[in-house]
Amino acid sequence: MIGSLAIFGFLVGLMIGRLFHPDAMHLKDVDAGDERLVLWFNVEPQVQVSDFQGTFLLRFEGLGRERQGQLQIAGRTANWRVVREGRELEVRVLAARPLRGELTAEEVDGRWRLTVRLAPQ
Protein backbone atom coordinates (compact mmCIF):
# COMPACT_ATOMS: atom_id res chain seq x y z
CA MET A 1 0.00 0.00 0.00
CA ILE A 2 2.74 2.47 0.94
CA GLY A 3 4.73 1.46 -2.15
CA SER A 4 1.81 2.17 -4.50
CA LEU A 5 1.23 5.57 -2.82
CA ALA A 6 4.91 6.39 -3.27
CA ILE A 7 4.78 5.46 -6.96
CA PHE A 8 1.56 7.46 -7.42
CA GLY A 9 3.13 10.52 -5.73
CA PHE A 10 6.23 10.18 -7.88
CA LEU A 11 4.17 10.05 -11.10
CA VAL A 12 2.05 13.05 -10.08
CA GLY A 13 5.26 14.97 -9.31
CA LEU A 14 6.61 14.14 -12.77
CA MET A 15 3.41 15.39 -14.42
CA ILE A 16 3.44 18.65 -12.44
CA GLY A 17 7.12 19.17 -13.20
CA ARG A 18 6.45 18.67 -16.90
CA LEU A 19 3.75 21.34 -16.84
CA PHE A 20 6.03 23.98 -15.34
CA HIS A 21 9.23 23.05 -17.17
CA PRO A 22 9.55 24.85 -20.52
CA ASP A 23 10.44 22.88 -23.63
CA ALA A 24 14.11 22.85 -24.52
CA MET A 25 15.00 24.96 -27.53
CA HIS A 26 15.66 22.69 -30.50
CA LEU A 27 17.23 23.78 -33.79
CA LYS A 28 15.10 21.89 -36.32
CA ASP A 29 16.49 23.08 -39.67
CA VAL A 30 18.84 25.56 -41.34
CA ASP A 31 18.13 27.07 -44.78
CA ALA A 32 20.84 29.06 -46.54
CA GLY A 33 19.97 31.67 -49.16
CA ASP A 34 21.65 34.68 -50.71
CA GLU A 35 23.03 36.80 -47.87
CA ARG A 36 20.86 35.11 -45.23
CA LEU A 37 20.50 32.08 -43.01
CA VAL A 38 17.09 30.93 -41.84
CA LEU A 39 17.09 28.92 -38.61
CA TRP A 40 13.94 27.02 -37.53
CA PHE A 41 13.24 26.39 -33.83
CA ASN A 42 10.45 24.71 -31.84
CA VAL A 43 10.24 27.63 -29.34
CA GLU A 44 11.15 31.31 -29.40
CA PRO A 45 14.95 31.47 -29.73
CA GLN A 46 17.13 33.17 -27.11
CA VAL A 47 20.31 33.84 -29.06
CA GLN A 48 23.58 35.56 -28.16
CA VAL A 49 25.36 37.30 -31.05
CA SER A 50 29.09 37.94 -31.14
CA ASP A 51 31.92 38.62 -33.54
CA PHE A 52 35.25 36.89 -33.04
CA GLN A 53 38.19 37.60 -35.36
CA GLY A 54 35.93 38.23 -38.34
CA THR A 55 33.66 35.25 -37.68
CA PHE A 56 29.97 35.99 -37.07
CA LEU A 57 28.68 33.82 -34.19
CA LEU A 58 25.24 32.91 -32.88
CA ARG A 59 25.21 30.98 -29.62
CA PHE A 60 22.26 29.43 -27.83
CA GLU A 61 21.56 26.74 -25.28
CA GLY A 62 19.57 24.01 -26.93
CA LEU A 63 19.46 20.84 -28.92
CA GLY A 64 20.21 20.15 -32.56
CA ARG A 65 22.58 18.33 -34.83
CA GLU A 66 25.80 19.57 -36.34
CA ARG A 67 25.71 20.57 -40.00
CA GLN A 68 27.47 22.87 -42.46
CA GLY A 69 27.12 24.57 -45.82
CA GLN A 70 27.84 27.62 -47.94
CA LEU A 71 26.05 30.82 -48.88
CA GLN A 72 26.75 33.88 -51.01
CA ILE A 73 27.37 37.24 -49.33
CA ALA A 74 28.02 40.23 -51.61
CA GLY A 75 28.94 37.89 -54.47
CA ARG A 76 31.47 35.92 -52.43
CA THR A 77 31.22 32.50 -50.85
CA ALA A 78 30.96 32.21 -47.07
CA ASN A 79 30.95 29.00 -45.03
CA TRP A 80 28.55 28.33 -42.18
CA ARG A 81 28.66 25.57 -39.62
CA VAL A 82 26.57 24.46 -36.63
CA VAL A 83 28.85 23.17 -33.87
CA ARG A 84 28.04 21.67 -30.46
CA GLU A 85 29.94 23.28 -27.58
CA GLY A 86 28.94 21.36 -24.46
CA ARG A 87 25.28 22.19 -23.74
CA GLU A 88 25.24 24.96 -26.34
CA LEU A 89 25.02 25.12 -30.10
CA GLU A 90 27.01 27.67 -32.03
CA VAL A 91 26.31 28.84 -35.59
CA ARG A 92 29.53 30.15 -37.14
CA VAL A 93 29.68 32.07 -40.41
CA LEU A 94 33.16 32.64 -41.84
CA ALA A 95 33.80 34.90 -44.83
CA ALA A 96 36.78 36.64 -46.42
CA ARG A 97 35.72 39.91 -44.75
CA PRO A 98 34.21 40.54 -41.29
CA LEU A 99 30.42 40.29 -41.27
CA ARG A 100 27.57 42.06 -39.53
CA GLY A 101 24.15 40.55 -39.12
CA GLU A 102 20.54 41.59 -38.50
CA LEU A 103 18.24 39.15 -36.70
CA THR A 104 14.49 38.85 -37.16
CA ALA A 105 12.41 36.26 -35.28
CA GLU A 106 8.78 35.43 -35.99
CA GLU A 107 6.37 32.60 -35.32
CA VAL A 108 5.21 30.70 -38.42
CA ASP A 109 2.78 27.76 -38.20
CA GLY A 110 3.70 26.92 -34.60
CA ARG A 111 7.45 27.06 -35.27
CA TRP A 112 9.87 29.96 -34.82
CA ARG A 113 11.87 31.29 -37.74
CA LEU A 114 15.05 33.27 -37.03
CA THR A 115 16.26 35.06 -40.15
CA VAL A 116 19.87 36.26 -40.09
CA ARG A 117 20.66 38.77 -42.85
CA LEU A 118 24.40 39.04 -43.36
CA ALA A 119 26.50 41.75 -45.03
CA PRO A 120 30.18 42.72 -45.04
CA GLN A 121 31.18 45.36 -42.50
PDB file of C-alpha atoms in Angstrom:
ATOM      1  CA  MET A   1       0.000   0.000   0.000  1.00  0.00           C
ATOM      2  CA  ILE A   2       2.740   2.475   0.944  1.00  0.00           C
ATOM      3  CA  GLY A   3       4.726   1.462  -2.149  1.00  0.00           C
ATOM      4  CA  SER A   4       1.813   2.165  -4.496  1.00  0.00           C
ATOM      5  CA  LEU A   5       1.229   5.566  -2.823  1.00  0.00           C
ATOM      6  CA  ALA A   6       4.909   6.394  -3.265  1.00  0.00           C
ATOM      7  CA  ILE A   7       4.776   5.457  -6.962  1.00  0.00           C
ATOM      8  CA  PHE A   8       1.559   7.461  -7.419  1.00  0.00           C
ATOM      9  CA  GLY A   9       3.133  10.517  -5.732  1.00  0.00           C
ATOM     10  CA  PHE A  10       6.232  10.178  -7.884  1.00  0.00           C
ATOM     11  CA  LEU A  11       4.166  10.053 -11.097  1.00  0.00           C
ATOM     12  CA  VAL A  12       2.051  13.051 -10.076  1.00  0.00           C
ATOM     13  CA  GLY A  13       5.261  14.966  -9.312  1.00  0.00           C
ATOM     14  CA  LEU A  14       6.608  14.141 -12.765  1.00  0.00           C
ATOM     15  CA  MET A  15       3.414  15.392 -14.418  1.00  0.00           C
ATOM     16  CA  ILE A  16       3.438  18.650 -12.439  1.00  0.00           C
ATOM     17  CA  GLY A  17       7.120  19.167 -13.200  1.00  0.00           C
ATOM     18  CA  ARG A  18       6.448  18.666 -16.905  1.00  0.00           C
ATOM     19  CA  LEU A  19       3.745  21.343 -16.842  1.00  0.00           C
ATOM     20  CA  PHE A  20       6.031  23.977 -15.338  1.00  0.00           C
ATOM     21  CA  HIS A  21       9.228  23.046 -17.167  1.00  0.00           C
ATOM     22  CA  PRO A  22       9.551  24.847 -20.518  1.00  0.00           C
ATOM     23  CA  ASP A  23      10.440  22.878 -23.627  1.00  0.00           C
ATOM     24  CA  ALA A  24      14.114  22.851 -24.519  1.00  0.00           C
ATOM     25  CA  MET A  25      15.000  24.959 -27.534  1.00  0.00           C
ATOM     26  CA  HIS A  26      15.657  22.693 -30.496  1.00  0.00           C
ATOM     27  CA  LEU A  27      17.233  23.783 -33.791  1.00  0.00           C
ATOM     28  CA  LYS A  28      15.100  21.894 -36.324  1.00  0.00           C
ATOM     29  CA  ASP A  29      16.492  23.077 -39.665  1.00  0.00           C
ATOM     30  CA  VAL A  30      18.845  25.565 -41.341  1.00  0.00           C
ATOM     31  CA  ASP A  31      18.127  27.068 -44.777  1.00  0.00           C
ATOM     32  CA  ALA A  32      20.841  29.061 -46.544  1.00  0.00           C
ATOM     33  CA  GLY A  33      19.966  31.670 -49.160  1.00  0.00           C
ATOM     34  CA  ASP A  34      21.649  34.679 -50.712  1.00  0.00           C
ATOM     35  CA  GLU A  35      23.029  36.802 -47.874  1.00  0.00           C
ATOM     36  CA  ARG A  36      20.861  35.108 -45.226  1.00  0.00           C
ATOM     37  CA  LEU A  37      20.501  32.078 -43.010  1.00  0.00           C
ATOM     38  CA  VAL A  38      17.085  30.935 -41.837  1.00  0.00           C
ATOM     39  CA  LEU A  39      17.086  28.916 -38.607  1.00  0.00           C
ATOM     40  CA  TRP A  40      13.942  27.024 -37.535  1.00  0.00           C
ATOM     41  CA  PHE A  41      13.238  26.392 -33.827  1.00  0.00           C
ATOM     42  CA  ASN A  42      10.453  24.715 -31.844  1.00  0.00           C
ATOM     43  CA  VAL A  43      10.235  27.627 -29.341  1.00  0.00           C
ATOM     44  CA  GLU A  44      11.150  31.314 -29.404  1.00  0.00           C
ATOM     45  CA  PRO A  45      14.953  31.471 -29.733  1.00  0.00           C
ATOM     46  CA  GLN A  46      17.126  33.170 -27.111  1.00  0.00           C
ATOM     47  CA  VAL A  47      20.312  33.839 -29.056  1.00  0.00           C
ATOM     48  CA  GLN A  48      23.585  35.561 -28.160  1.00  0.00           C
ATOM     49  CA  VAL A  49      25.357  37.303 -31.046  1.00  0.00           C
ATOM     50  CA  SER A  50      29.087  37.944 -31.139  1.00  0.00           C
ATOM     51  CA  ASP A  51      31.922  38.619 -33.540  1.00  0.00           C
ATOM     52  CA  PHE A  52      35.248  36.886 -33.035  1.00  0.00           C
ATOM     53  CA  GLN A  53      38.192  37.605 -35.357  1.00  0.00           C
ATOM     54  CA  GLY A  54      35.931  38.234 -38.340  1.00  0.00           C
ATOM     55  CA  THR A  55      33.657  35.250 -37.681  1.00  0.00           C
ATOM     56  CA  PHE A  56      29.965  35.990 -37.070  1.00  0.00           C
ATOM     57  CA  LEU A  57      28.683  33.822 -34.189  1.00  0.00           C
ATOM     58  CA  LEU A  58      25.240  32.914 -32.885  1.00  0.00           C
ATOM     59  CA  ARG A  59      25.214  30.983 -29.622  1.00  0.00           C
ATOM     60  CA  PHE A  60      22.260  29.427 -27.825  1.00  0.00           C
ATOM     61  CA  GLU A  61      21.558  26.742 -25.278  1.00  0.00           C
ATOM     62  CA  GLY A  62      19.568  24.013 -26.932  1.00  0.00           C
ATOM     63  CA  LEU A  63      19.463  20.837 -28.916  1.00  0.00           C
ATOM     64  CA  GLY A  64      20.213  20.146 -32.557  1.00  0.00           C
ATOM     65  CA  ARG A  65      22.578  18.331 -34.834  1.00  0.00           C
ATOM     66  CA  GLU A  66      25.800  19.574 -36.345  1.00  0.00           C
ATOM     67  CA  ARG A  67      25.710  20.569 -40.003  1.00  0.00           C
ATOM     68  CA  GLN A  68      27.466  22.867 -42.456  1.00  0.00           C
ATOM     69  CA  GLY A  69      27.116  24.571 -45.824  1.00  0.00           C
ATOM     70  CA  GLN A  70      27.843  27.617 -47.937  1.00  0.00           C
ATOM     71  CA  LEU A  71      26.047  30.817 -48.882  1.00  0.00           C
ATOM     72  CA  GLN A  72      26.747  33.875 -51.012  1.00  0.00           C
ATOM     73  CA  ILE A  73      27.374  37.242 -49.333  1.00  0.00           C
ATOM     74  CA  ALA A  74      28.020  40.232 -51.614  1.00  0.00           C
ATOM     75  CA  GLY A  75      28.937  37.889 -54.471  1.00  0.00           C
ATOM     76  CA  ARG A  76      31.465  35.917 -52.429  1.00  0.00           C
ATOM     77  CA  THR A  77      31.217  32.500 -50.849  1.00  0.00           C
ATOM     78  CA  ALA A  78      30.963  32.211 -47.069  1.00  0.00           C
ATOM     79  CA  ASN A  79      30.951  29.003 -45.032  1.00  0.00           C
ATOM     80  CA  TRP A  80      28.548  28.325 -42.182  1.00  0.00           C
ATOM     81  CA  ARG A  81      28.655  25.567 -39.618  1.00  0.00           C
ATOM     82  CA  VAL A  82      26.565  24.464 -36.629  1.00  0.00           C
ATOM     83  CA  VAL A  83      28.855  23.165 -33.868  1.00  0.00           C
ATOM     84  CA  ARG A  84      28.035  21.674 -30.465  1.00  0.00           C
ATOM     85  CA  GLU A  85      29.942  23.284 -27.580  1.00  0.00           C
ATOM     86  CA  GLY A  86      28.935  21.356 -24.461  1.00  0.00           C
ATOM     87  CA  ARG A  87      25.277  22.187 -23.743  1.00  0.00           C
ATOM     88  CA  GLU A  88      25.245  24.962 -26.340  1.00  0.00           C
ATOM     89  CA  LEU A  89      25.023  25.116 -30.099  1.00  0.00           C
ATOM     90  CA  GLU A  90      27.008  27.665 -32.034  1.00  0.00           C
ATOM     91  CA  VAL A  91      26.311  28.836 -35.585  1.00  0.00           C
ATOM     92  CA  ARG A  92      29.526  30.146 -37.144  1.00  0.00           C
ATOM     93  CA  VAL A  93      29.679  32.073 -40.410  1.00  0.00           C
ATOM     94  CA  LEU A  94      33.157  32.644 -41.837  1.00  0.00           C
ATOM     95  CA  ALA A  95      33.797  34.904 -44.828  1.00  0.00           C
ATOM     96  CA  ALA A  96      36.778  36.643 -46.417  1.00  0.00           C
ATOM     97  CA  ARG A  97      35.717  39.910 -44.753  1.00  0.00           C
ATOM     98  CA  PRO A  98      34.213  40.537 -41.293  1.00  0.00           C
ATOM     99  CA  LEU A  99      30.421  40.286 -41.265  1.00  0.00           C
ATOM    100  CA  ARG A 100      27.574  42.058 -39.533  1.00  0.00           C
ATOM    101  CA  GLY A 101      24.147  40.550 -39.120  1.00  0.00           C
ATOM    102  CA  GLU A 102      20.544  41.589 -38.504  1.00  0.00           C
ATOM    103  CA  LEU A 103      18.245  39.153 -36.698  1.00  0.00           C
ATOM    104  CA  THR A 104      14.489  38.854 -37.159  1.00  0.00           C
ATOM    105  CA  ALA A 105      12.414  36.259 -35.281  1.00  0.00           C
ATOM    106  CA  GLU A 106       8.780  35.432 -35.988  1.00  0.00           C
ATOM    107  CA  GLU A 107       6.367  32.596 -35.324  1.00  0.00           C
ATOM    108  CA  VAL A 108       5.211  30.703 -38.419  1.00  0.00           C
ATOM    109  CA  ASP A 109       2.776  27.758 -38.197  1.00  0.00           C
ATOM    110  CA  GLY A 110       3.700  26.922 -34.601  1.00  0.00           C
ATOM    111  CA  ARG A 111       7.455  27.062 -35.269  1.00  0.00           C
ATOM    112  CA  TRP A 112       9.866  29.958 -34.822  1.00  0.00           C
ATOM    113  CA  ARG A 113      11.871  31.292 -37.743  1.00  0.00           C
ATOM    114  CA  LEU A 114      15.048  33.267 -37.032  1.00  0.00           C
ATOM    115  CA  THR A 115      16.260  35.063 -40.154  1.00  0.00           C
ATOM    116  CA  VAL A 116      19.871  36.264 -40.086  1.00  0.00           C
ATOM    117  CA  ARG A 117      20.663  38.769 -42.845  1.00  0.00           C
ATOM    118  CA  LEU A 118      24.405  39.042 -43.360  1.00  0.00           C
ATOM    119  CA  ALA A 119      26.499  41.748 -45.029  1.00  0.00           C
ATOM    120  CA  PRO A 120      30.177  42.718 -45.044  1.00  0.00           C
ATOM    121  CA  GLN A 121      31.183  45.362 -42.501  1.00  0.00           C
TER     122      GLN A 121
END
